[in-house]
Structures are given as C-alpha cells and as structure tokens.
Coordinates of C-alpha atoms in Angstrom, one line a residue:
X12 CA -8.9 25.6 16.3
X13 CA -6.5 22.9 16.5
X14 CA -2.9 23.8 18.4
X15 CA -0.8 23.6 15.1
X16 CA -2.7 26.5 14.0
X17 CA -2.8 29.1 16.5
X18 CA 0.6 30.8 16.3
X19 CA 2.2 32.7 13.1
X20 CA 5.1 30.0 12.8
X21 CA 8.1 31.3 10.3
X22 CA 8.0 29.6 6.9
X23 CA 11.6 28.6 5.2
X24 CA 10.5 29.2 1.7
X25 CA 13.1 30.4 -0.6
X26 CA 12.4 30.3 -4.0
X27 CA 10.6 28.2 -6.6
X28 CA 12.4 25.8 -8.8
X29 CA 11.6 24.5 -12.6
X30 CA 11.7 20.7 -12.0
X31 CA 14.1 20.2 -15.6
X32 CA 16.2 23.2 -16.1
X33 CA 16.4 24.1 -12.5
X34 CA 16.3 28.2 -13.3
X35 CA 14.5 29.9 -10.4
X36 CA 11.4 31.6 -9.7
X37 CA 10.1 34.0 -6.9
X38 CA 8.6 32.8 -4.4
X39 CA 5.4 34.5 -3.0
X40 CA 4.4 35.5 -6.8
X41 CA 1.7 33.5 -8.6
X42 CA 2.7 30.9 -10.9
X43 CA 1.9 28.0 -13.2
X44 CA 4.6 25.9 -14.9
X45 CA 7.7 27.1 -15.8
X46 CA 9.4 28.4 -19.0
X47 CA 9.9 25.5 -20.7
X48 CA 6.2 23.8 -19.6
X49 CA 7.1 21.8 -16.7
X50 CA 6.3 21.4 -12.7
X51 CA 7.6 24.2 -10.7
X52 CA 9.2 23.0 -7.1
X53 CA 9.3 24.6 -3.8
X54 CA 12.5 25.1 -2.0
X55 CA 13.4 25.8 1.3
X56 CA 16.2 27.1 3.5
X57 CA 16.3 23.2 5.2
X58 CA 19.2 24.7 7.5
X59 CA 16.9 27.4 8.8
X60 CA 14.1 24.9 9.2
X61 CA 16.9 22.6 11.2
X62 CA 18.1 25.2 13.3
X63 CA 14.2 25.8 14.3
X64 CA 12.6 23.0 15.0
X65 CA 14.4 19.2 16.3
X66 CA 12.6 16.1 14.7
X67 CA 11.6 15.3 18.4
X68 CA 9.8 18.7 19.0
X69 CA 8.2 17.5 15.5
X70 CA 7.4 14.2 16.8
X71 CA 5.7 15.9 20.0
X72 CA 3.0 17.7 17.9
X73 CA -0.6 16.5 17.6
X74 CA -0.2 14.2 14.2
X75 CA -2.3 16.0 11.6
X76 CA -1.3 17.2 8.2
X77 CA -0.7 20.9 9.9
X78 CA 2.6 19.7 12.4
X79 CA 4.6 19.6 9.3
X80 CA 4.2 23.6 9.0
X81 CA 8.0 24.5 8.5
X82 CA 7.9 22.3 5.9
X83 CA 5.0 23.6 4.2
X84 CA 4.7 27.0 1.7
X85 CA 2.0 29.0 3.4
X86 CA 3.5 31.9 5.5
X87 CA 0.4 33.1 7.6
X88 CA -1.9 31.2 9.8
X89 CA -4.9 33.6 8.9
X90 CA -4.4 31.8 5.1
X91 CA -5.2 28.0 6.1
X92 CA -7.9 26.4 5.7
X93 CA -8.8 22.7 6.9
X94 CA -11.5 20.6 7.3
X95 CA -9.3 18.2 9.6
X96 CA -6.5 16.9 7.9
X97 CA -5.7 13.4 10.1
X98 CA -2.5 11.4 9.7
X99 CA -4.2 8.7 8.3
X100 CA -3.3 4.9 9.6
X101 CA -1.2 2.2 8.4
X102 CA -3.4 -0.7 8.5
X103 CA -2.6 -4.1 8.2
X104 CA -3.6 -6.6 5.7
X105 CA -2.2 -10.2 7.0
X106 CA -4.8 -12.3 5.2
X107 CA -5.7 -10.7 2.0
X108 CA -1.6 -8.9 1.5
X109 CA 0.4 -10.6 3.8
X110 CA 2.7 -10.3 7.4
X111 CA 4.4 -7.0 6.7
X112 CA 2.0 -5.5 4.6
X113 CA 0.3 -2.1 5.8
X114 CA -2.2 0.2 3.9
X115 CA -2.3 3.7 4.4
X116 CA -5.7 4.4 4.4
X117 CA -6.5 7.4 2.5
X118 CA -10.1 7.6 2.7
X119 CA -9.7 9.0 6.3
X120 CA -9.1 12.3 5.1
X121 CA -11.7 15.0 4.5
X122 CA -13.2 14.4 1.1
X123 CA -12.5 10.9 1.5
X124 CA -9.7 10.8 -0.7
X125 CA -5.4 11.8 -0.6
X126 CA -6.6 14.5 -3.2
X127 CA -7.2 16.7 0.4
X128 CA -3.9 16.5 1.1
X129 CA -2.6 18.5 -2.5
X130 CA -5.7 20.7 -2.9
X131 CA -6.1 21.9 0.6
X132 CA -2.2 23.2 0.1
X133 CA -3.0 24.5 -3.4
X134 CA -6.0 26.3 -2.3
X135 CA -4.6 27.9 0.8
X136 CA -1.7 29.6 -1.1
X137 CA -4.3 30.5 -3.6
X138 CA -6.1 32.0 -1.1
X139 CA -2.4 34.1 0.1
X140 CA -1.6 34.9 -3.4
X141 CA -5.5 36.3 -4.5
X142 CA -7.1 34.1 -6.4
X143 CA -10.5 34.4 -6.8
X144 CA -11.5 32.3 -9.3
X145 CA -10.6 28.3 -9.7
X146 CA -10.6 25.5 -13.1
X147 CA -9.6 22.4 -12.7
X148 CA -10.1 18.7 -14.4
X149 CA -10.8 15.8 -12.6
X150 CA -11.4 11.8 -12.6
X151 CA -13.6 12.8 -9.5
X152 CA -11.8 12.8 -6.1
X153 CA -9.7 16.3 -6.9
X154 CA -12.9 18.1 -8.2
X155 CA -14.3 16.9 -4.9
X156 CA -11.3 18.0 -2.6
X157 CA -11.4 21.4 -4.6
X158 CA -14.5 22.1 -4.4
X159 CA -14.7 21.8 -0.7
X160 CA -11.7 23.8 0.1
X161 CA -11.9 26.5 -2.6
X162 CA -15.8 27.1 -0.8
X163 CA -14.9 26.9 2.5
X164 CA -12.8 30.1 1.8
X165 CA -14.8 31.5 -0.9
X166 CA -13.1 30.9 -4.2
X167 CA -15.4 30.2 -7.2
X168 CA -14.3 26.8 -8.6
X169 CA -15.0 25.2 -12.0
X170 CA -14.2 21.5 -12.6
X171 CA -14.3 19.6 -15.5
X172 CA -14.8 15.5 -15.5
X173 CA -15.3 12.9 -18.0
X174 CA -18.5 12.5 -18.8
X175 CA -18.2 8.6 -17.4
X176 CA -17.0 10.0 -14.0
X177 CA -18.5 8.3 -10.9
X178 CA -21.8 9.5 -10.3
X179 CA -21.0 10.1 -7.0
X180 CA -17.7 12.1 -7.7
X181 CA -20.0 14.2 -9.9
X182 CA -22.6 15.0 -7.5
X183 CA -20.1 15.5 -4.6
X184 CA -18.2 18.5 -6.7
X185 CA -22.0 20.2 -7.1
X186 CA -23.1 19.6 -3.7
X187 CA -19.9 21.5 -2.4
X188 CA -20.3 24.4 -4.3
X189 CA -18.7 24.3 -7.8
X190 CA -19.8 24.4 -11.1
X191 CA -19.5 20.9 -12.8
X192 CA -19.8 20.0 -16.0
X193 CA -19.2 16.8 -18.2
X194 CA -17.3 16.7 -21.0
X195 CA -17.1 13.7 -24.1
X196 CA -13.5 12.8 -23.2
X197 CA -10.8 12.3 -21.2
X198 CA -9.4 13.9 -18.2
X199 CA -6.7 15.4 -20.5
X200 CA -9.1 16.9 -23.1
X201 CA -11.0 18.4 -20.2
X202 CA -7.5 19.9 -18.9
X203 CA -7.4 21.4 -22.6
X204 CA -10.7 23.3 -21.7
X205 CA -9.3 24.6 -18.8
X206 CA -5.8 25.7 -19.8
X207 CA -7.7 27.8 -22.8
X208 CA -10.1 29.3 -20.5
X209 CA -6.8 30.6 -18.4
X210 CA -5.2 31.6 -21.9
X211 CA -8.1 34.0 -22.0
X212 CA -7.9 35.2 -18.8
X213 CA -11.1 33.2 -17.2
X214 CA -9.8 31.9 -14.8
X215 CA -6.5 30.3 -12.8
X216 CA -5.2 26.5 -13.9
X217 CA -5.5 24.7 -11.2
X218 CA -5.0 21.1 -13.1
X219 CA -2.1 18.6 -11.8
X220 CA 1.5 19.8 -11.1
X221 CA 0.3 22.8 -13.4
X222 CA 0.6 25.0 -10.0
X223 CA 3.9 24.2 -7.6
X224 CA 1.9 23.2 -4.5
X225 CA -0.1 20.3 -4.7
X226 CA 2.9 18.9 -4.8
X227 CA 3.7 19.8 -1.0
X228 CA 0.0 19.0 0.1
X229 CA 1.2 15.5 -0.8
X230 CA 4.4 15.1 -0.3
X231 CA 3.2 15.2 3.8
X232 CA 2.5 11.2 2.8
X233 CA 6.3 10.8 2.8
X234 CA 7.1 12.8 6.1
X235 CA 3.8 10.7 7.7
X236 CA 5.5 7.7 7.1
X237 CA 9.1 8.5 8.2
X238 CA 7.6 10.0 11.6
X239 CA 5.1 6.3 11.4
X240 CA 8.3 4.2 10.7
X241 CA 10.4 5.4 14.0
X242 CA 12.2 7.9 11.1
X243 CA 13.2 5.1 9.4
X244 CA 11.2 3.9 5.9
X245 CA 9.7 1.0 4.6
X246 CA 11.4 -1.2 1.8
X247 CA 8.8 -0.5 -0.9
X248 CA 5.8 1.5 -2.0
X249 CA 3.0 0.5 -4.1
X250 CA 1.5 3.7 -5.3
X251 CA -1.4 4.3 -7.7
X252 CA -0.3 6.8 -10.2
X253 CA -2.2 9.0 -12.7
X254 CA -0.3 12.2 -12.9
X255 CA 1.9 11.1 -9.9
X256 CA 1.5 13.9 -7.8
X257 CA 2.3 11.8 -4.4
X258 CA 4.8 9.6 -5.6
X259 CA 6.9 12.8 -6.3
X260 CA 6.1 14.5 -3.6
X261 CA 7.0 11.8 -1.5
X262 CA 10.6 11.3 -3.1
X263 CA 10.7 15.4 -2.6
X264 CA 9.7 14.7 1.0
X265 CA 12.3 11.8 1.6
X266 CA 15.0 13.9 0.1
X267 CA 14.6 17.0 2.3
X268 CA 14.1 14.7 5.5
X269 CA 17.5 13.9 5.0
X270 CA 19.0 16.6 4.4
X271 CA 17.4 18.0 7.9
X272 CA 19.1 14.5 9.3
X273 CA 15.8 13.4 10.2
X274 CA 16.5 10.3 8.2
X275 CA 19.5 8.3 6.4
X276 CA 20.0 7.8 2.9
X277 CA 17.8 4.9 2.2
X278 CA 15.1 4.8 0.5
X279 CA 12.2 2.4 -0.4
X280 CA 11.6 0.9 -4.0
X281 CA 8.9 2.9 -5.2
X282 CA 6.8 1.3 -7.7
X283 CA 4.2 3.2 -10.0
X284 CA 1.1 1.4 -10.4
X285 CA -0.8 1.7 -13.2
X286 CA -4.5 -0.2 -14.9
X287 CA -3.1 -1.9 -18.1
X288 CA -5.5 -0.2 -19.9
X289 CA -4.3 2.8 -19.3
X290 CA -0.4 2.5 -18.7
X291 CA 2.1 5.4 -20.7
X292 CA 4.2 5.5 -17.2
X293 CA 4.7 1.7 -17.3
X294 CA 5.6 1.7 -21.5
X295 CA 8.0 4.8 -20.9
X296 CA 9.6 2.6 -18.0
X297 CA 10.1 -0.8 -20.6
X298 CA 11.0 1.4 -22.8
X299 CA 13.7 3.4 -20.7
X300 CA 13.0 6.9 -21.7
X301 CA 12.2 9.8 -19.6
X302 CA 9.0 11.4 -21.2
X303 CA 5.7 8.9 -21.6
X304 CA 3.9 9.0 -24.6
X305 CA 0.5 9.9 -24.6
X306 CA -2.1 6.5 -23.9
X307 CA -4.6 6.2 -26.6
X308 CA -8.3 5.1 -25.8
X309 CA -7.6 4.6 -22.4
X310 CA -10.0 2.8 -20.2
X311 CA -10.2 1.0 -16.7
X312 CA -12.4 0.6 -13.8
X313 CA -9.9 2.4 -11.9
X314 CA -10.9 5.7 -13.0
X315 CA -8.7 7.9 -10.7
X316 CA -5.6 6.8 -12.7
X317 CA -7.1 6.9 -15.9
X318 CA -4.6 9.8 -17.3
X319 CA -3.7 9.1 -20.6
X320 CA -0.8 12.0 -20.4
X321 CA 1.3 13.2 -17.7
X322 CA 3.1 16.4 -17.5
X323 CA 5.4 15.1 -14.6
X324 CA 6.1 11.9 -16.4
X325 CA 9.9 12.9 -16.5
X326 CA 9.7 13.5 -12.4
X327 CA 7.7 9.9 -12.0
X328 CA 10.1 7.6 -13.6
X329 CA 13.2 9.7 -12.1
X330 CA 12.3 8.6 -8.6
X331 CA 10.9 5.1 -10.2
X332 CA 14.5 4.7 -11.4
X333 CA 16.5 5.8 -8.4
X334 CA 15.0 3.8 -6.0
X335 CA 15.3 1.1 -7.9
X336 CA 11.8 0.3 -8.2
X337 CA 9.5 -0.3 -10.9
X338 CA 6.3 0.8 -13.1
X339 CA 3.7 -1.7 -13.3
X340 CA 0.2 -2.4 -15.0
X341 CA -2.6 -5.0 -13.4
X342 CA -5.6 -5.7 -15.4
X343 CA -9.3 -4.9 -14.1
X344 CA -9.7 -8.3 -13.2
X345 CA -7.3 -8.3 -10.7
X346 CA -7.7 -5.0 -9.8
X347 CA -11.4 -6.1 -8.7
X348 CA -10.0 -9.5 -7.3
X349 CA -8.0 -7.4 -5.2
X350 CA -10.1 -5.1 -4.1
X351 CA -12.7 -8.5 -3.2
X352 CA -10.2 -10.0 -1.4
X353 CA -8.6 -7.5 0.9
X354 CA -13.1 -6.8 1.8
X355 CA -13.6 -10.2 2.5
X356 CA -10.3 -11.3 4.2
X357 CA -9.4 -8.2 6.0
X358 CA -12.2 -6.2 6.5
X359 CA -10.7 -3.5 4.6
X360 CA -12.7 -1.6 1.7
X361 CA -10.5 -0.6 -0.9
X362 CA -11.0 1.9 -3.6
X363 CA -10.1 0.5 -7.3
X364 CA -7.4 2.5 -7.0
X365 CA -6.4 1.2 -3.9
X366 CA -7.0 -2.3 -5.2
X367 CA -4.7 -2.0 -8.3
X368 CA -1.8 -1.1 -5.8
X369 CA -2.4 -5.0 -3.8
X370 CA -2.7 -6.1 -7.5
X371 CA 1.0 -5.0 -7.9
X372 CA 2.1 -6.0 -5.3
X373 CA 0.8 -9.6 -5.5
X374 CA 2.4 -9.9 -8.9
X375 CA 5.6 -7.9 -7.6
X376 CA 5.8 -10.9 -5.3
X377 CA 5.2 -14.0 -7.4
X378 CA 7.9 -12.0 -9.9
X379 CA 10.5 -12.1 -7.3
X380 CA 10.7 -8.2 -7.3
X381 CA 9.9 -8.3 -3.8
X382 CA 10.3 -10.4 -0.4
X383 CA 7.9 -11.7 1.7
X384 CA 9.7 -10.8 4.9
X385 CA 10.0 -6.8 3.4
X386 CA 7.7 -3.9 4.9
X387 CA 5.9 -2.6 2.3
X388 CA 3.4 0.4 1.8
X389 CA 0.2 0.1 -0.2
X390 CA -2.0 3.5 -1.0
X391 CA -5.4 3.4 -1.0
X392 CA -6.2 6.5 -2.0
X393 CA -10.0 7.0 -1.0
X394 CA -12.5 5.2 0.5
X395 CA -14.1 2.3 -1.3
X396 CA -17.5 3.8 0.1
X397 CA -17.5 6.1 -3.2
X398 CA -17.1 3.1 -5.4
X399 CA -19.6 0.5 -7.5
X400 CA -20.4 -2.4 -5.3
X401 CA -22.0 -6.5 -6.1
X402 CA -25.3 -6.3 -5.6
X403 CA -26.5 -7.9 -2.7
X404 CA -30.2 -8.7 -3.2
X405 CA -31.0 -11.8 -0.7
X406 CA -34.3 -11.4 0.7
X407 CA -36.4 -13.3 3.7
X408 CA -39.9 -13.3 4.1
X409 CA -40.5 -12.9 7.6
X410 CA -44.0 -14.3 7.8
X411 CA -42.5 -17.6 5.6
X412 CA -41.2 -20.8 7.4
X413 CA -37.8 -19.9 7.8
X414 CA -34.7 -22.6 7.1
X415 CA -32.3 -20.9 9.7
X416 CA -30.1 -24.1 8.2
X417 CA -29.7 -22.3 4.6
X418 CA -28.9 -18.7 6.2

C-alpha cells in the first residue's frame, strides 16, 4: 500500500456549500445538488489544516493524488480506493507549442484519462456514505473511470453514452464491470435517463457536479501544479471544458492554497476551451451573462467536450472572468492539425481534447491574448491511444527488389 495511505490522517471537512446561494449543508450526509439545483461545494476548516500540516511536510510526501489528503473529503483510510493515482508530468512541447509551453499529461492516470482524478474521489465517499448502486452519463472517459473504481469496491454502476461514443470508451466501461448502454442522443439526454431513474429511487446520480466531490478529485490538478511550479503558478491555462469540472476545481484549489499561505494572490488566466461546434460556454462569455444556453445539434470530433448544457456554467465563467481569461472555440480542423502537429513535432500523442487546448492556444497567441515569453498550461486530458488514428497502410514485399532509396 502506498505510505500516504497507511495512517488514519484527520480530515478538516466542515460543511457543504451550495455554489449560488451559499446556504449550508451537512457534511458526512448524502447529497446531490442543492435546493435551488446547483453544485454543492466542500469546505474546510483551512486554519485546522494549516495548523497540521506546513507546505514543506506536503512537499516531502511521495507525489501521488493521495499526499493531498487534508485537503481531501474522505475521513477514513479503510474508504479509499486507488488504482495509482500518479502526479502526472508537465511535458514540454518546444516545436509543435512553443519555449514555455508544458502539457500536463493526463493520460498517465489510471483509466487513461483526468476523469480518475473526480471519480476515484466521488466513488470513495460513495463508498463512506453507502452507496450501493451507481448511474452515470458519459462521452466515454468518465463511464470508464467509474466503472473501474465503483468495481474495484463493489458498487454496481450503470453508464449511459451516446450512441456515437468511441468504440473503445464503450467497450472499456463493459470490460470493467458496468452495465452500458447506448442511447440516440446526447450526453445530456442520457443524463435525463439517469436523473429519472434516481427520481424513482433506482439508483444514485452520479452525473457531473450533480454530487459535491468530483469536484475535489479534480481540483488536485491545481494543487499539482502549485507544488510543480515552486508554489508559484503559471500565467495561463488552456483547459478543455465540457461541464468544467477541473477548471473549477482548480480555481477552488488556487483559492484555498492561499488562504493556507501556500501561495500569493495571483492567479493564471484560465481560458475554457471549447469545439466550435459545440460552444454554449464560449456564446455565454461574448455574450456576458452568467448561465449558458443550452447548444443545439452539437457535434465535434472532440467528443469529451461535446456537452450541449452545463449545470456549473455560472461557476465556469466566474473563474473565466476573474482571472481575466477567456472562453474560446477552435474548429475540428485545427483541432486535428493540432493534435498532428504536437505527434509529429514533439512526439507527443494528444487526445482531441487535448488537441483543441494547443488549438487555443495557437489562436490565443496570433490574437495577442497571450505572450510568447508566458508559461502556460495545456490539458490533455487522456491519452491519444483511445483515439481514431490516419491509417497507415505502406506495405514491402520482402521477396521483391527493394528501393531502400524510396523508403
């Protein structure tokens, strides 16, 4: 068992938080949004967790998603569950981004996709709180994530995908032990199967920010890249958001680091990334309002941010707004330039996802909305493995003369 794990360490939660009105739930007691329909947040007592444990004892630990357990919900060791959550690496993409671009790589993590990182958390407080059985919708990568956690500690899962999910996103869920079925829609009309089933009773909701703790599963991507950036934090992220899960976790994350004095009060431009064809975040940000209408006939290659509707749309262009960032949509063409380029320059196989954020950040650049000389974040949120490739059908016949010239 890994050292993070082996000792009962005290948990500063204090009470749950609706993310508009601010009224206050109990902690330790199953919920899914608040009163008025939106995202529940965790607090903590952050002078408790100060008094506790010093950045540089945090610093010490081994780096895996685990170190950051004062900062996390679950109160007993007995109710984690991993499969190896790594800090994943910033890697650097001089050729295909630029000098003082890095890419945290995502696909490290189990799964293959940042989707560990939320549903791990979600699962293991599940798991404290007594869930037994699971519904969720998915683009592919979350049903996958669940499907491996919620089994590993014997939860019965059912996930719900678009019926032109990746094939290998589909077969991934099954293969790990839930029941997966397609649906003739989108990932918000398979969410509406799921929050009826739990109206009846069938089962818990475990769809985006629709439960308070994927939320701190992900917001460990912000803490990761203080502790990465000597507690100091890049000028800008490029993040690839569907229901915007990390992006507001991270913001939560950057927030509470400072209030521990872990970090100052800067902060980087955050910049939501979105396909064109699929884009309500980026048409609520031009049009300066705070709630994103629902995106009609949406469609992309990127299918992991193809949500028409999200319920933490409010929470995504909040932290948009105050870091002075942006929303902004890239076509599939140069979402599949980018994610050529980055292979073939840089070694680096992104997923479309991943691709869309490079995308960004290229236009960001040629738009004067950022510097060549600033350090900036991409996301690629899973491995490119999982992903539709070019063929590549050269052939040689070996007992042909060969033109080792044309090769």
């Amino acid at each position: 068992m890994n050292t993070n794990l082996t000792t009962d360490r005290p948990t500063f939660v204090t009470h749950l938080e609706c993310s508009m009105t601010g009224e206050r739930y109990a902690a330790d007691t199953l919920h899914n949004l608040s009163r008025v329909g939106r995202p529940l947040l965790v607090r903590y007592d952050l002078d408790a967790v100060k008094a506790a444990v010093s950045r540089d004892a945090m610093a010490a630990r081994e780096t895996d998603l685990w170190r950051w357990r004062e900062l996390l919900p679950v109160r007993h060791t007995r109710d984690i569950v991993s499969l190896g959550e790594i800090e994943t690496p910033l890697v650097p993409i001089p050729r295909s981004g630029g000098a003082n671009v890095l890419v945290k790589d995502e696909g490290r993590l189990p799964t293959g996709s940042f989707k560990a990182r939320g549903l791990v958390m979600a699962v293991a407080m599940a798991k404290e709180l007594g869930v037994t059985r699971i519904a969720m919708p998915t683009n592919g990568n979350a049903g996958a994530a669940l499907a491996a956690y919620a089994t590993r500690v014997g939860i019965e899962t059912i996930v719900f995908c678009p019926d032109d999910t990746p094939e290998i996103n589909v077969r991934e869920i099954a293969v790990q032990g839930a029941a997966v079925w397609r649906v003739n829609g989108l990932i918000d009309d398979c969410g509406a199967i799921v929050a009826k089933g739990a109206a009846e009773g069938r089962w818990f909701d475990f769809s985006t920010l629709k439960e308070p703790y994927r939320i701190e599963g992900k917001k460990t991507m912000g803490l990761e890249l203080a502790a990465q950036f000597g507690w100091s934090l890049p000028d800008a992220i490029f993040y690839p958001t569907g229901g915007g899960t990390g992006l507001i976790g991270m913001w939560k994350a950057f927030d509470e680091l400072e209030k521990l004095g872990w970090i100052g009060p800067e902060r980087p431009r955050m910049y939501a990334v979105q396909a064109s064809g699929c884009a309500p975040i980026v048409r609520a940000f031009e049009a300066g309002v705070e709630h994103a209408e629902r995106w009609e006939d949406a469609a992309t290659v990127a299918a992991g941010i193809r949500v028409p509707r999200a319920v933490g749309d409010f929470l995504i262009l909040r932290a948009v707004r105050e870091s002075g960032g942006k929303a902004l949509g890239v076509g599939d063409p140069a979402i599949l330039k980018a994610v050529e380029e980055c292979a073939k320059k840089d070694g680096l196989l992104l997923c479309p996802e991943g691709g869309a954020t490079l995308a960004a950040y290229k236009q960001a650049l040629r738009d004067g909305e950022v510097d060549e000389d600033e350090r900036v974040v991409l996301f690629n949120c899973a491995t490119g493995l999982k992903y539709p490739m070019p063929a590549a059908d050269k052939t040689l016949d070996r007992h042909a003369p060969i033109d080792f010239d044309a090769l």
